[in-house]
Amino acid sequence: MADQPSPAEPPATPSAPAESFPRQSARTARFTCGAPRAFTVTPDGDRVLFLRSRGGADRVGCLWSLDVSAGSAATESTNGVRLLVDPRDLLSDSGEELSAAERARRERAREASAGVVAYATDDAATVAAFALSGRLWVTDLHTGTTRELPSSGPVLDPRPDPTGTHVAYVGRGALRVVALDDARGGAGQVLAEPDGPDVTWGLAEFVAAEEMDRHRGYWWAPDGSAVLAARVDNSPVQRWHIADPANPGSVPVEVAYPAAGTANADVSLALLGLDGSRADVGWDRAALPYLVSARWTAHHDPIVVVMSRDQRTAQTLGVSLPTGAAPGCRVTVLREDHDNAWLDIVGGVPAMLPDGRLVRTADLDGARRLVVGEQPVDLGGAHVIEVVAAGSGGILVVATDDPTESHLWQVDADGAARRLTELGGCHGGVTGGGTTVVVRTTLDRPGSLVQVQRTGQRRAAGAAGAAGAAGAAGAAGAAGADRPEPVQIASLAETPCLQPQPQLLTVGERDLQVGVLLPSGHSPGTPLPVLMDPYGGPKHQEVRKAHNLWLEPQWWADQGFAVVVADGRGTGGRGPDWDRSVHHDLAGVTLQDQVDALHAVADRVPDLDLRRVGMRGWSYGGYLAALAVLRRPDVFHAAIAGAPVTDWRLYDTCYTERYLGHPDEHPDVYAENSLLGDAARLERPLLLIHGLADDNVVAAHTLRLSSALLAAGRPHDVLPLSGVTHMTPQEVVAENLLLLQAEWLHRALRT
């Protein structure tokens, strides 16, 4: 695109009242279309890059740039925001085509949008690289000029080197590098190519992307001279075949799926020089096979974290680069950590400060604490969720002392910490060059409020404004008139056609966090059937101060239910002891907390009819829903189980063995947590829903439970979704699935 300023966008407007919530939610991809995300602050703090589609029903992501100094206090100014890349201008009428590898990558990342869905920049943010339709593109971030580079695709995960002279990418399993000023054409230099049909370089293996939140497999050296790259050999991993029964002529898709107790991919590391050199990074991969993370710093050699398969032991390794005297990579154990249950992976750590101190987290006194060097940092009792940044400018941390909220903390080099965000919401952000982007959600406004704070930019006299009152200001740590005025990055997402009214409660002897929603206009004294609507699984919280989380539960309430959403033990936000309560007992602990939450809410909220209680859920929530009617029919009278795990031996190694151990060592634990042995106990209505293209929780889970129920003579319903993965992004499916579930549940509970 040329570098003209984009026209001012009209404000987002609500859809016509006649449109139903299921239709609007499906059409807008659950109100994510048009919302800004994926922020990058340039090192000078002058610009913020971000992704956003051009409207509330537009799924095509575009790359934008905000000039911080040109923005107004209330919103983006016309001159402050520039559209850099619109994929429709690049692809013309050809449309976007995704390779199987890119579709799999997006499934792991839960990425449902189109167009530019990810990008990377050099250190100075002069150039951005991205993949589009399997091709390699780069944008000059000063001029806004975008051009295609020659590649051997389909292109995956392109990244400029820190100096902005080369772009690396993965194509057909090989790691390649293209010089930005190379006029010779061609697909670039091959740094490493597969030495077998099941080998890839520079990509994350299945369990890393699905369970470790590591979505990349190579890391540039700070000077751009070399790449630290993962070699993944999937040949040890068993092969599963996912067919499309609706199209019997289609060849089944073969996937390498490491189910619990079976072999993982073999992952190793090598330092690949642009001069053609290669030096392997060696560690005890038999004892510590999981590559958790790798990162460089500008002042030190790389640090790598590796972990044992049982996830009870991890080592942080320092990697010394080859020299003339020592041509190989020497590895030093910087620290080793152990836990009797498992070690959690915390985003952003370990990291290294310029002075050589290690930034990490440690479980101390029942909380997850930030530790710099050997000194714990006082965050006022808050549990660390992730470390956003750690460098010469200090450390930016997301932490919580209230499980319904999260906040940004700034930690100085001397360990002094201050909270940057105000109470009443969930916060995240990025920082750079004295500029901080704060993303805030609250209960009282749709979507997220995104504000950009520039240190030293003074507020106009008397201009408190809605933006200042919203609480994202404060990233500079100043107060009153000295606090800089924030710039708001507008969301173009549609306004939902309903307004959720959750009542957040703390209930029971374990202080369970619960949200309760009643039908709009409910008349007190009218008994309501109850719908429990949890996720309920480890590390995932639903009861949060985030407006859009409550949209679908409110729709269910408006169908005539009292909806209860409960976060039980293991769901996060309460410290390591809370999380580890589910060790070897996912079923018993998480189900009991749903029962306790239901009864505690009924004691405090009138009109809940405990003779008509249903549960619905997806993924772990689906497992919990099926578990509810199988084991507690005295409490739960119907269940809808979407994409449920029914036999943990069919789920992946990293997640399952973290909580239940190895199936060969703990067969009794797996039996107790499986649903298959409970099939003969079913006496309540049960609807099983599963996407037949799901490669995460494969359809075999539902089919095996259905077969066991049939063998036991237990009636049940099954709804197969042809061509649907674990995400159900298709509009027609997303809309009608809600309507069908509501109709089924009303019949099952005879409401």
PDB file of N, CA and C in Angstrom, residues 286-375:
ATOM      1  N   ALA A 286      17.548 -37.599  26.581  1.00  0.00           N
ATOM      2  CA  ALA A 286      16.817 -38.767  27.082  1.00  0.00           C
ATOM      3  C   ALA A 286      16.127 -38.436  28.403  1.00  0.00           C
ATOM      4  N   ALA A 287      16.808 -37.691  29.263  1.00  0.00           N
ATOM      5  CA  ALA A 287      16.229 -37.321  30.553  1.00  0.00           C
ATOM      6  C   ALA A 287      15.348 -36.085  30.458  1.00  0.00           C
ATOM      7  N   LEU A 288      15.657 -35.191  29.519  1.00  0.00           N
ATOM      8  CA  LEU A 288      14.952 -33.908  29.411  1.00  0.00           C
ATOM      9  C   LEU A 288      14.542 -33.685  27.953  1.00  0.00           C
ATOM     10  N   PRO A 289      13.540 -34.412  27.483  1.00  0.00           N
ATOM     11  CA  PRO A 289      13.235 -34.383  26.048  1.00  0.00           C
ATOM     12  C   PRO A 289      12.445 -33.173  25.576  1.00  0.00           C
ATOM     13  N   TYR A 290      11.753 -32.471  26.476  1.00  0.00           N
ATOM     14  CA  TYR A 290      10.922 -31.352  26.050  1.00  0.00           C
ATOM     15  C   TYR A 290      11.747 -30.071  25.932  1.00  0.00           C
ATOM     16  N   LEU A 291      11.719 -29.443  24.755  1.00  0.00           N
ATOM     17  CA  LEU A 291      12.294 -28.117  24.556  1.00  0.00           C
ATOM     18  C   LEU A 291      11.193 -27.109  24.850  1.00  0.00           C
ATOM     19  N   VAL A 292      11.291 -26.435  25.975  1.00  0.00           N
ATOM     20  CA  VAL A 292      10.232 -25.544  26.437  1.00  0.00           C
ATOM     21  C   VAL A 292      10.354 -24.164  25.810  1.00  0.00           C
ATOM     22  N   SER A 293      11.552 -23.605  25.804  1.00  0.00           N
ATOM     23  CA  SER A 293      11.738 -22.255  25.272  1.00  0.00           C
ATOM     24  C   SER A 293      13.193 -22.029  24.933  1.00  0.00           C
ATOM     25  N   ALA A 294      13.418 -21.012  24.118  1.00  0.00           N
ATOM     26  CA  ALA A 294      14.776 -20.559  23.798  1.00  0.00           C
ATOM     27  C   ALA A 294      14.698 -19.069  23.521  1.00  0.00           C
ATOM     28  N   ARG A 295      15.683 -18.327  23.953  1.00  0.00           N
ATOM     29  CA  ARG A 295      15.692 -16.888  23.665  1.00  0.00           C
ATOM     30  C   ARG A 295      17.125 -16.358  23.736  1.00  0.00           C
ATOM     31  N   TRP A 296      17.359 -15.327  22.943  1.00  0.00           N
ATOM     32  CA  TRP A 296      18.622 -14.603  22.959  1.00  0.00           C
ATOM     33  C   TRP A 296      18.414 -13.286  23.709  1.00  0.00           C
ATOM     34  N   THR A 297      19.494 -12.714  24.169  1.00  0.00           N
ATOM     35  CA  THR A 297      19.484 -11.329  24.614  1.00  0.00           C
ATOM     36  C   THR A 297      20.589 -10.605  23.874  1.00  0.00           C
ATOM     37  N   ALA A 298      20.472  -9.294  23.863  1.00  0.00           N
ATOM     38  CA  ALA A 298      21.465  -8.505  23.139  1.00  0.00           C
ATOM     39  C   ALA A 298      22.831  -8.542  23.807  1.00  0.00           C
ATOM     40  N   HIS A 299      22.882  -8.932  25.084  1.00  0.00           N
ATOM     41  CA  HIS A 299      24.128  -8.846  25.834  1.00  0.00           C
ATOM     42  C   HIS A 299      24.705 -10.209  26.210  1.00  0.00           C
ATOM     43  N   HIS A 300      23.960 -11.298  25.958  1.00  0.00           N
ATOM     44  CA  HIS A 300      24.400 -12.605  26.427  1.00  0.00           C
ATOM     45  C   HIS A 300      24.082 -13.663  25.384  1.00  0.00           C
ATOM     46  N   ASP A 301      24.704 -14.803  25.548  1.00  0.00           N
ATOM     47  CA  ASP A 301      24.422 -15.944  24.692  1.00  0.00           C
ATOM     48  C   ASP A 301      23.012 -16.469  24.970  1.00  0.00           C
ATOM     49  N   PRO A 302      22.518 -17.391  24.152  1.00  0.00           N
ATOM     50  CA  PRO A 302      21.141 -17.876  24.334  1.00  0.00           C
ATOM     51  C   PRO A 302      20.964 -18.630  25.651  1.00  0.00           C
ATOM     52  N   ILE A 303      19.719 -18.593  26.153  1.00  0.00           N
ATOM     53  CA  ILE A 303      19.337 -19.459  27.262  1.00  0.00           C
ATOM     54  C   ILE A 303      18.181 -20.329  26.775  1.00  0.00           C
ATOM     55  N   VAL A 304      18.224 -21.583  27.176  1.00  0.00           N
ATOM     56  CA  VAL A 304      17.284 -22.599  26.710  1.00  0.00           C
ATOM     57  C   VAL A 304      16.721 -23.312  27.928  1.00  0.00           C
ATOM     58  N   VAL A 305      15.426 -23.611  27.912  1.00  0.00           N
ATOM     59  CA  VAL A 305      14.806 -24.387  28.985  1.00  0.00           C
ATOM     60  C   VAL A 305      14.374 -25.735  28.432  1.00  0.00           C
ATOM     61  N   VAL A 306      14.776 -26.789  29.115  1.00  0.00           N
ATOM     62  CA  VAL A 306      14.396 -28.145  28.745  1.00  0.00           C
ATOM     63  C   VAL A 306      13.760 -28.812  29.960  1.00  0.00           C
ATOM     64  N   MET A 307      12.927 -29.827  29.711  1.00  0.00           N
ATOM     65  CA  MET A 307      12.132 -30.398  30.793  1.00  0.00           C
ATOM     66  C   MET A 307      11.989 -31.900  30.614  1.00  0.00           C
ATOM     67  N   SER A 308      11.862 -32.590  31.731  1.00  0.00           N
ATOM     68  CA  SER A 308      11.655 -34.026  31.700  1.00  0.00           C
ATOM     69  C   SER A 308      10.243 -34.337  31.213  1.00  0.00           C
ATOM     70  N   ARG A 309      10.032 -35.554  30.750  1.00  0.00           N
ATOM     71  CA  ARG A 309       8.717 -35.920  30.243  1.00  0.00           C
ATOM     72  C   ARG A 309       7.659 -35.878  31.338  1.00  0.00           C
ATOM     73  N   ASP A 310       8.010 -36.215  32.564  1.00  0.00           N
ATOM     74  CA  ASP A 310       7.020 -36.145  33.643  1.00  0.00           C
ATOM     75  C   ASP A 310       6.821 -34.721  34.147  1.00  0.00           C
ATOM     76  N   GLN A 311       7.602 -33.760  33.612  1.00  0.00           N
ATOM     77  CA  GLN A 311       7.478 -32.328  33.880  1.00  0.00           C
ATOM     78  C   GLN A 311       7.722 -31.974  35.351  1.00  0.00           C
ATOM     79  N   ARG A 312       8.494 -32.810  36.030  1.00  0.00           N
ATOM     80  CA  ARG A 312       8.856 -32.523  37.416  1.00  0.00           C
ATOM     81  C   ARG A 312      10.252 -31.921  37.535  1.00  0.00           C
ATOM     82  N   THR A 313      11.040 -31.989  36.468  1.00  0.00           N
ATOM     83  CA  THR A 313      12.400 -31.455  36.477  1.00  0.00           C
ATOM     84  C   THR A 313      12.610 -30.596  35.237  1.00  0.00           C
ATOM     85  N   ALA A 314      13.209 -29.437  35.428  1.00  0.00           N
ATOM     86  CA  ALA A 314      13.555 -28.568  34.303  1.00  0.00           C
ATOM     87  C   ALA A 314      14.927 -27.974  34.538  1.00  0.00           C
ATOM     88  N   GLN A 315      15.651 -27.760  33.460  1.00  0.00           N
ATOM     89  CA  GLN A 315      16.942 -27.100  33.524  1.00  0.00           C
ATOM     90  C   GLN A 315      16.928 -25.858  32.637  1.00  0.00           C
ATOM     91  N   THR A 316      17.519 -24.799  33.155  1.00  0.00           N
ATOM     92  CA  THR A 316      17.790 -23.605  32.359  1.00  0.00           C
ATOM     93  C   THR A 316      19.243 -23.678  31.927  1.00  0.00           C
ATOM     94  N   LEU A 317      19.459 -23.713  30.638  1.00  0.00           N
ATOM     95  CA  LEU A 317      20.787 -23.922  30.075  1.00  0.00           C
ATOM     96  C   LEU A 317      21.318 -22.640  29.448  1.00  0.00           C
ATOM     97  N   GLY A 318      22.572 -22.328  29.718  1.00  0.00           N
ATOM     98  CA  GLY A 318      23.274 -21.286  28.994  1.00  0.00           C
ATOM     99  C   GLY A 318      24.053 -21.920  27.856  1.00  0.00           C
ATOM    100  N   VAL A 319      23.911 -21.384  26.662  1.00  0.00           N
ATOM    101  CA  VAL A 319      24.569 -21.944  25.476  1.00  0.00           C
ATOM    102  C   VAL A 319      25.695 -21.010  25.062  1.00  0.00           C
ATOM    103  N   SER A 320      26.928 -21.473  25.190  1.00  0.00           N
ATOM    104  CA  SER A 320      28.086 -20.688  24.765  1.00  0.00           C
ATOM    105  C   SER A 320      28.341 -20.930  23.289  1.00  0.00           C
ATOM    106  N   LEU A 321      28.489 -19.864  22.531  1.00  0.00           N
ATOM    107  CA  LEU A 321      28.634 -19.976  21.090  1.00  0.00           C
ATOM    108  C   LEU A 321      30.025 -20.471  20.710  1.00  0.00           C
ATOM    109  N   PRO A 322      30.143 -21.067  19.525  1.00  0.00           N
ATOM    110  CA  PRO A 322      31.447 -21.572  19.082  1.00  0.00           C
ATOM    111  C   PRO A 322      32.476 -20.453  18.944  1.00  0.00           C
ATOM    112  N   THR A 323      33.709 -20.792  19.234  1.00  0.00           N
ATOM    113  CA  THR A 323      34.841 -19.889  19.017  1.00  0.00           C
ATOM    114  C   THR A 323      35.917 -20.665  18.284  1.00  0.00           C
ATOM    115  N   GLY A 324      36.982 -19.950  17.916  1.00  0.00           N
ATOM    116  CA  GLY A 324      38.075 -20.642  17.251  1.00  0.00           C
ATOM    117  C   GLY A 324      38.684 -21.719  18.118  1.00  0.00           C
ATOM    118  N   ALA A 325      38.775 -21.446  19.425  1.00  0.00           N
ATOM    119  CA  ALA A 325      39.359 -22.422  20.343  1.00  0.00           C
ATOM    120  C   ALA A 325      38.380 -23.534  20.695  1.00  0.00           C
ATOM    121  N   ALA A 326      37.070 -23.227  20.671  1.00  0.00           N
ATOM    122  CA  ALA A 326      36.041 -24.217  21.019  1.00  0.00           C
ATOM    123  C   ALA A 326      34.964 -24.169  19.946  1.00  0.00           C
ATOM    124  N   PRO A 327      35.112 -24.958  18.893  1.00  0.00           N
ATOM    125  CA  PRO A 327      34.215 -24.836  17.741  1.00  0.00           C
ATOM    126  C   PRO A 327      32.780 -25.276  17.998  1.00  0.00           C
ATOM    127  N   GLY A 328      32.513 -26.035  19.023  1.00  0.00           N
ATOM    128  CA  GLY A 328      31.156 -26.488  19.293  1.00  0.00           C
ATOM    129  C   GLY A 328      30.419 -25.570  20.245  1.00  0.00           C
ATOM    130  N   CYS A 329      29.141 -25.844  20.451  1.00  0.00           N
ATOM    131  CA  CYS A 329      28.333 -25.112  21.432  1.00  0.00           C
ATOM    132  C   CYS A 329      28.473 -25.780  22.794  1.00  0.00           C
ATOM    133  N   ARG A 330      28.948 -25.044  23.766  1.00  0.00           N
ATOM    134  CA  ARG A 330      29.084 -25.578  25.124  1.00  0.00           C
ATOM    135  C   ARG A 330      27.858 -25.191  25.935  1.00  0.00           C
ATOM    136  N   VAL A 331      27.334 -26.166  26.691  1.00  0.00           N
ATOM    137  CA  VAL A 331      26.102 -25.960  27.453  1.00  0.00           C
ATOM    138  C   VAL A 331      26.425 -25.974  28.938  1.00  0.00           C
ATOM    139  N   THR A 332      25.917 -24.979  29.660  1.00  0.00           N
ATOM    140  CA  THR A 332      26.094 -24.882  31.102  1.00  0.00           C
ATOM    141  C   THR A 332      24.729 -24.852  31.774  1.00  0.00           C
ATOM    142  N   VAL A 333      24.560 -25.644  32.826  1.00  0.00           N
ATOM    143  CA  VAL A 333      23.303 -25.634  33.575  1.00  0.00           C
ATOM    144  C   VAL A 333      23.304 -24.424  34.507  1.00  0.00           C
ATOM    145  N   LEU A 334      22.459 -23.446  34.210  1.00  0.00           N
ATOM    146  CA  LEU A 334      22.364 -22.233  35.020  1.00  0.00           C
ATOM    147  C   LEU A 334      21.560 -22.470  36.290  1.00  0.00           C
ATOM    148  N   ARG A 335      20.516 -23.302  36.181  1.00  0.00           N
ATOM    149  CA  ARG A 335      19.772 -23.696  37.361  1.00  0.00           C
ATOM    150  C   ARG A 335      18.911 -24.923  37.018  1.00  0.00           C
ATOM    151  N   GLU A 336      18.539 -25.641  38.054  1.00  0.00           N
ATOM    152  CA  GLU A 336      17.672 -26.808  37.893  1.00  0.00           C
ATOM    153  C   GLU A 336      16.529 -26.676  38.894  1.00  0.00           C
ATOM    154  N   ASP A 337      15.314 -26.963  38.426  1.00  0.00           N
ATOM    155  CA  ASP A 337      14.124 -26.846  39.264  1.00  0.00           C
ATOM    156  C   ASP A 337      13.392 -28.181  39.312  1.00  0.00           C
ATOM    157  N   HIS A 338      12.727 -28.428  40.464  1.00  0.00           N
ATOM    158  CA  HIS A 338      11.967 -29.670  40.658  1.00  0.00           C
ATOM    159  C   HIS A 338      10.629 -29.344  41.308  1.00  0.00           C
ATOM    160  N   ASP A 339       9.648 -30.187  41.052  1.00  0.00           N
ATOM    161  CA  ASP A 339       8.372 -30.121  41.755  1.00  0.00           C
ATOM    162  C   ASP A 339       7.824 -31.537  41.850  1.00  0.00           C
ATOM    163  N   ASN A 340       7.209 -31.864  42.970  1.00  0.00           N
ATOM    164  CA  ASN A 340       6.710 -33.221  43.174  1.00  0.00           C
ATOM    165  C   ASN A 340       5.498 -33.545  42.312  1.00  0.00           C
ATOM    166  N   ALA A 341       4.777 -32.521  41.846  1.00  0.00           N
ATOM    167  CA  ALA A 341       3.626 -32.755  40.966  1.00  0.00           C
ATOM    168  C   ALA A 341       4.015 -32.435  39.526  1.00  0.00           C
ATOM    169  N   TRP A 342       4.187 -31.153  39.215  1.00  0.00           N
ATOM    170  CA  TRP A 342       4.683 -30.732  37.910  1.00  0.00           C
ATOM    171  C   TRP A 342       5.171 -29.294  38.015  1.00  0.00           C
ATOM    172  N   LEU A 343       5.990 -28.895  37.060  1.00  0.00           N
ATOM    173  CA  LEU A 343       6.460 -27.519  36.935  1.00  0.00           C
ATOM    174  C   LEU A 343       5.624 -26.805  35.883  1.00  0.00           C
ATOM    175  N   ASP A 344       5.119 -25.636  36.239  1.00  0.00           N
ATOM    176  CA  ASP A 344       4.345 -24.854  35.278  1.00  0.00           C
ATOM    177  C   ASP A 344       5.272 -24.078  34.350  1.00  0.00           C
ATOM    178  N   ILE A 345       4.801 -23.881  33.125  1.00  0.00           N
ATOM    179  CA  ILE A 345       5.505 -23.052  32.156  1.00  0.00           C
ATOM    180  C   ILE A 345       4.904 -21.656  32.225  1.00  0.00           C
ATOM    181  N   VAL A 346       5.725 -20.677  32.537  1.00  0.00           N
ATOM    182  CA  VAL A 346       5.285 -19.292  32.677  1.00  0.00           C
ATOM    183  C   VAL A 346       5.841 -18.494  31.505  1.00  0.00           C
ATOM    184  N   GLY A 347       4.972 -17.807  30.795  1.00  0.00           N
ATOM    185  CA  GLY A 347       5.388 -17.056  29.618  1.00  0.00           C
ATOM    186  C   GLY A 347       6.387 -15.966  29.932  1.00  0.00           C
ATOM    187  N   GLY A 348       7.414 -15.840  29.093  1.00  0.00           N
ATOM    188  CA  GLY A 348       8.378 -14.750  29.212  1.00  0.00           C
ATOM    189  C   GLY A 348       9.572 -15.009  30.093  1.00  0.00           C
ATOM    190  N   VAL A 349       9.590 -16.132  30.808  1.00  0.00           N
ATOM    191  CA  VAL A 349      10.724 -16.455  31.672  1.00  0.00           C
ATOM    192  C   VAL A 349      11.152 -17.901  31.420  1.00  0.00           C
ATOM    193  N   PRO A 350      12.438 -18.152  31.719  1.00  0.00           N
ATOM    194  CA  PRO A 350      13.451 -17.240  32.243  1.00  0.00           C
ATOM    195  C   PRO A 350      13.960 -16.276  31.178  1.00  0.00           C
ATOM    196  N   ALA A 351      14.403 -15.117  31.654  1.00  0.00           N
ATOM    197  CA  ALA A 351      15.005 -14.109  30.791  1.00  0.00           C
ATOM    198  C   ALA A 351      16.259 -13.599  31.481  1.00  0.00           C
ATOM    199  N   MET A 352      17.103 -12.934  30.718  1.00  0.00           N
ATOM    200  CA  MET A 352      18.366 -12.443  31.262  1.00  0.00           C
ATOM    201  C   MET A 352      18.416 -10.930  31.142  1.00  0.00           C
ATOM    202  N   LEU A 353      18.677 -10.250  32.260  1.00  0.00           N
ATOM    203  CA  LEU A 353      18.872  -8.809  32.229  1.00  0.00           C
ATOM    204  C   LEU A 353      20.273  -8.481  31.707  1.00  0.00           C
ATOM    205  N   PRO A 354      20.487  -7.261  31.235  1.00  0.00           N
ATOM    206  CA  PRO A 354      21.809  -6.900  30.714  1.00  0.00           C
ATOM    207  C   PRO A 354      22.945  -7.114  31.703  1.00  0.00           C
ATOM    208  N   ASP A 355      22.664  -7.014  33.013  1.00  0.00           N
ATOM    209  CA  ASP A 355      23.728  -7.202  33.996  1.00  0.00           C
ATOM    210  C   ASP A 355      23.969  -8.673  34.336  1.00  0.00           C
ATOM    211  N   GLY A 356      23.284  -9.570  33.639  1.00  0.00           N
ATOM    212  CA  GLY A 356      23.506 -11.002  33.826  1.00  0.00           C
ATOM    213  C   GLY A 356      22.597 -11.663  34.838  1.00  0.00           C
ATOM    214  N   ARG A 357      21.725 -10.912  35.494  1.00  0.00           N
ATOM    215  CA  ARG A 357      20.801 -11.525  36.450  1.00  0.00           C
ATOM    216  C   ARG A 357      19.679 -12.244  35.715  1.00  0.00           C
ATOM    217  N   LEU A 358      19.329 -13.402  36.233  1.00  0.00           N
ATOM    218  CA  LEU A 358      18.271 -14.210  35.644  1.00  0.00           C
ATOM    219  C   LEU A 358      16.930 -13.776  36.215  1.00  0.00           C
ATOM    220  N   VAL A 359      15.969 -13.562  35.339  1.00  0.00           N
ATOM    221  CA  VAL A 359      14.595 -13.267  35.738  1.00  0.00           C
ATOM    222  C   VAL A 359      13.786 -14.548  35.594  1.00  0.00           C
ATOM    223  N   ARG A 360      13.125 -14.958  36.667  1.00  0.00           N
ATOM    224  CA  ARG A 360      12.374 -16.215  36.653  1.00  0.00           C
ATOM    225  C   ARG A 360      11.211 -16.106  37.630  1.00  0.00           C
ATOM    226  N   THR A 361      10.447 -17.169  37.753  1.00  0.00           N
ATOM    227  CA  THR A 361       9.420 -17.247  38.784  1.00  0.00           C
ATOM    228  C   THR A 361       9.731 -18.429  39.683  1.00  0.00           C
ATOM    229  N   ALA A 362       9.219 -18.369  40.900  1.00  0.00           N
ATOM    230  CA  ALA A 362       9.387 -19.459  41.858  1.00  0.00           C
ATOM    231  C   ALA A 362       8.132 -19.535  42.711  1.00  0.00           C
ATOM    232  N   ASP A 363       7.764 -20.750  43.099  1.00  0.00           N
ATOM    233  CA  ASP A 363       6.608 -20.961  43.956  1.00  0.00           C
ATOM    234  C   ASP A 363       7.066 -20.863  45.408  1.00  0.00           C
ATOM    235  N   LEU A 364       6.726 -19.750  46.029  1.00  0.00           N
ATOM    236  CA  LEU A 364       7.175 -19.453  47.386  1.00  0.00           C
ATOM    237  C   LEU A 364       5.981 -19.086  48.253  1.00  0.00           C
ATOM    238  N   ASP A 365       5.866 -19.731  49.403  1.00  0.00           N
ATOM    239  CA  ASP A 365       4.821 -19.392  50.375  1.00  0.00           C
ATOM    240  C   ASP A 365       3.434 -19.434  49.746  1.00  0.00           C
ATOM    241  N   GLY A 366       3.217 -20.440  48.895  1.00  0.00           N
ATOM    242  CA  GLY A 366       1.896 -20.626  48.313  1.00  0.00           C
ATOM    243  C   GLY A 366       1.557 -19.716  47.159  1.00  0.00           C
ATOM    244  N   ALA A 367       2.524 -18.974  46.643  1.00  0.00           N
ATOM    245  CA  ALA A 367       2.261 -18.053  45.538  1.00  0.00           C
ATOM    246  C   ALA A 367       3.367 -18.165  44.501  1.00  0.00           C
ATOM    247  N   ARG A 368       3.034 -17.771  43.278  1.00  0.00           N
ATOM    248  CA  ARG A 368       4.057 -17.732  42.223  1.00  0.00           C
ATOM    249  C   ARG A 368       4.662 -16.344  42.223  1.00  0.00           C
ATOM    250  N   ARG A 369       5.940 -16.268  42.594  1.00  0.00           N
ATOM    251  CA  ARG A 369       6.621 -14.991  42.763  1.00  0.00           C
ATOM    252  C   ARG A 369       7.608 -14.728  41.637  1.00  0.00           C
ATOM    253  N   LEU A 370       7.838 -13.453  41.364  1.00  0.00           N
ATOM    254  CA  LEU A 370       8.891 -13.029  40.450  1.00  0.00           C
ATOM    255  C   LEU A 370      10.198 -12.984  41.218  1.00  0.00           C
ATOM    256  N   VAL A 371      11.249 -13.550  40.624  1.00  0.00           N
ATOM    257  CA  VAL A 371      12.561 -13.555  41.255  1.00  0.00           C
ATOM    258  C   VAL A 371      13.566 -12.965  40.269  1.00  0.00           C
ATOM    259  N   VAL A 372      14.318 -11.976  40.722  1.00  0.00           N
ATOM    260  CA  VAL A 372      15.375 -11.363  39.913  1.00  0.00           C
ATOM    261  C   VAL A 372      16.696 -11.679  40.574  1.00  0.00           C
ATOM    262  N   GLY A 373      17.554 -12.422  39.866  1.00  0.00           N
ATOM    263  CA  GLY A 373      18.750 -12.955  40.508  1.00  0.00           C
ATOM    264  C   GLY A 373      18.312 -13.964  41.541  1.00  0.00           C
ATOM    265  N   GLU A 374      18.593 -13.717  42.794  1.00  0.00           N
ATOM    266  CA  GLU A 374      18.099 -14.572  43.882  1.00  0.00           C
ATOM    267  C   GLU A 374      17.128 -13.822  44.783  1.00  0.00           C
ATOM    268  N   GLN A 375      16.663 -12.639  44.331  1.00  0.00           N
ATOM    269  CA  GLN A 375      15.839 -11.793  45.176  1.00  0.00           C
ATOM    270  C   GLN A 375      14.385 -11.810  44.730  1.00  0.00           C
TER     271      GLN A 375
END
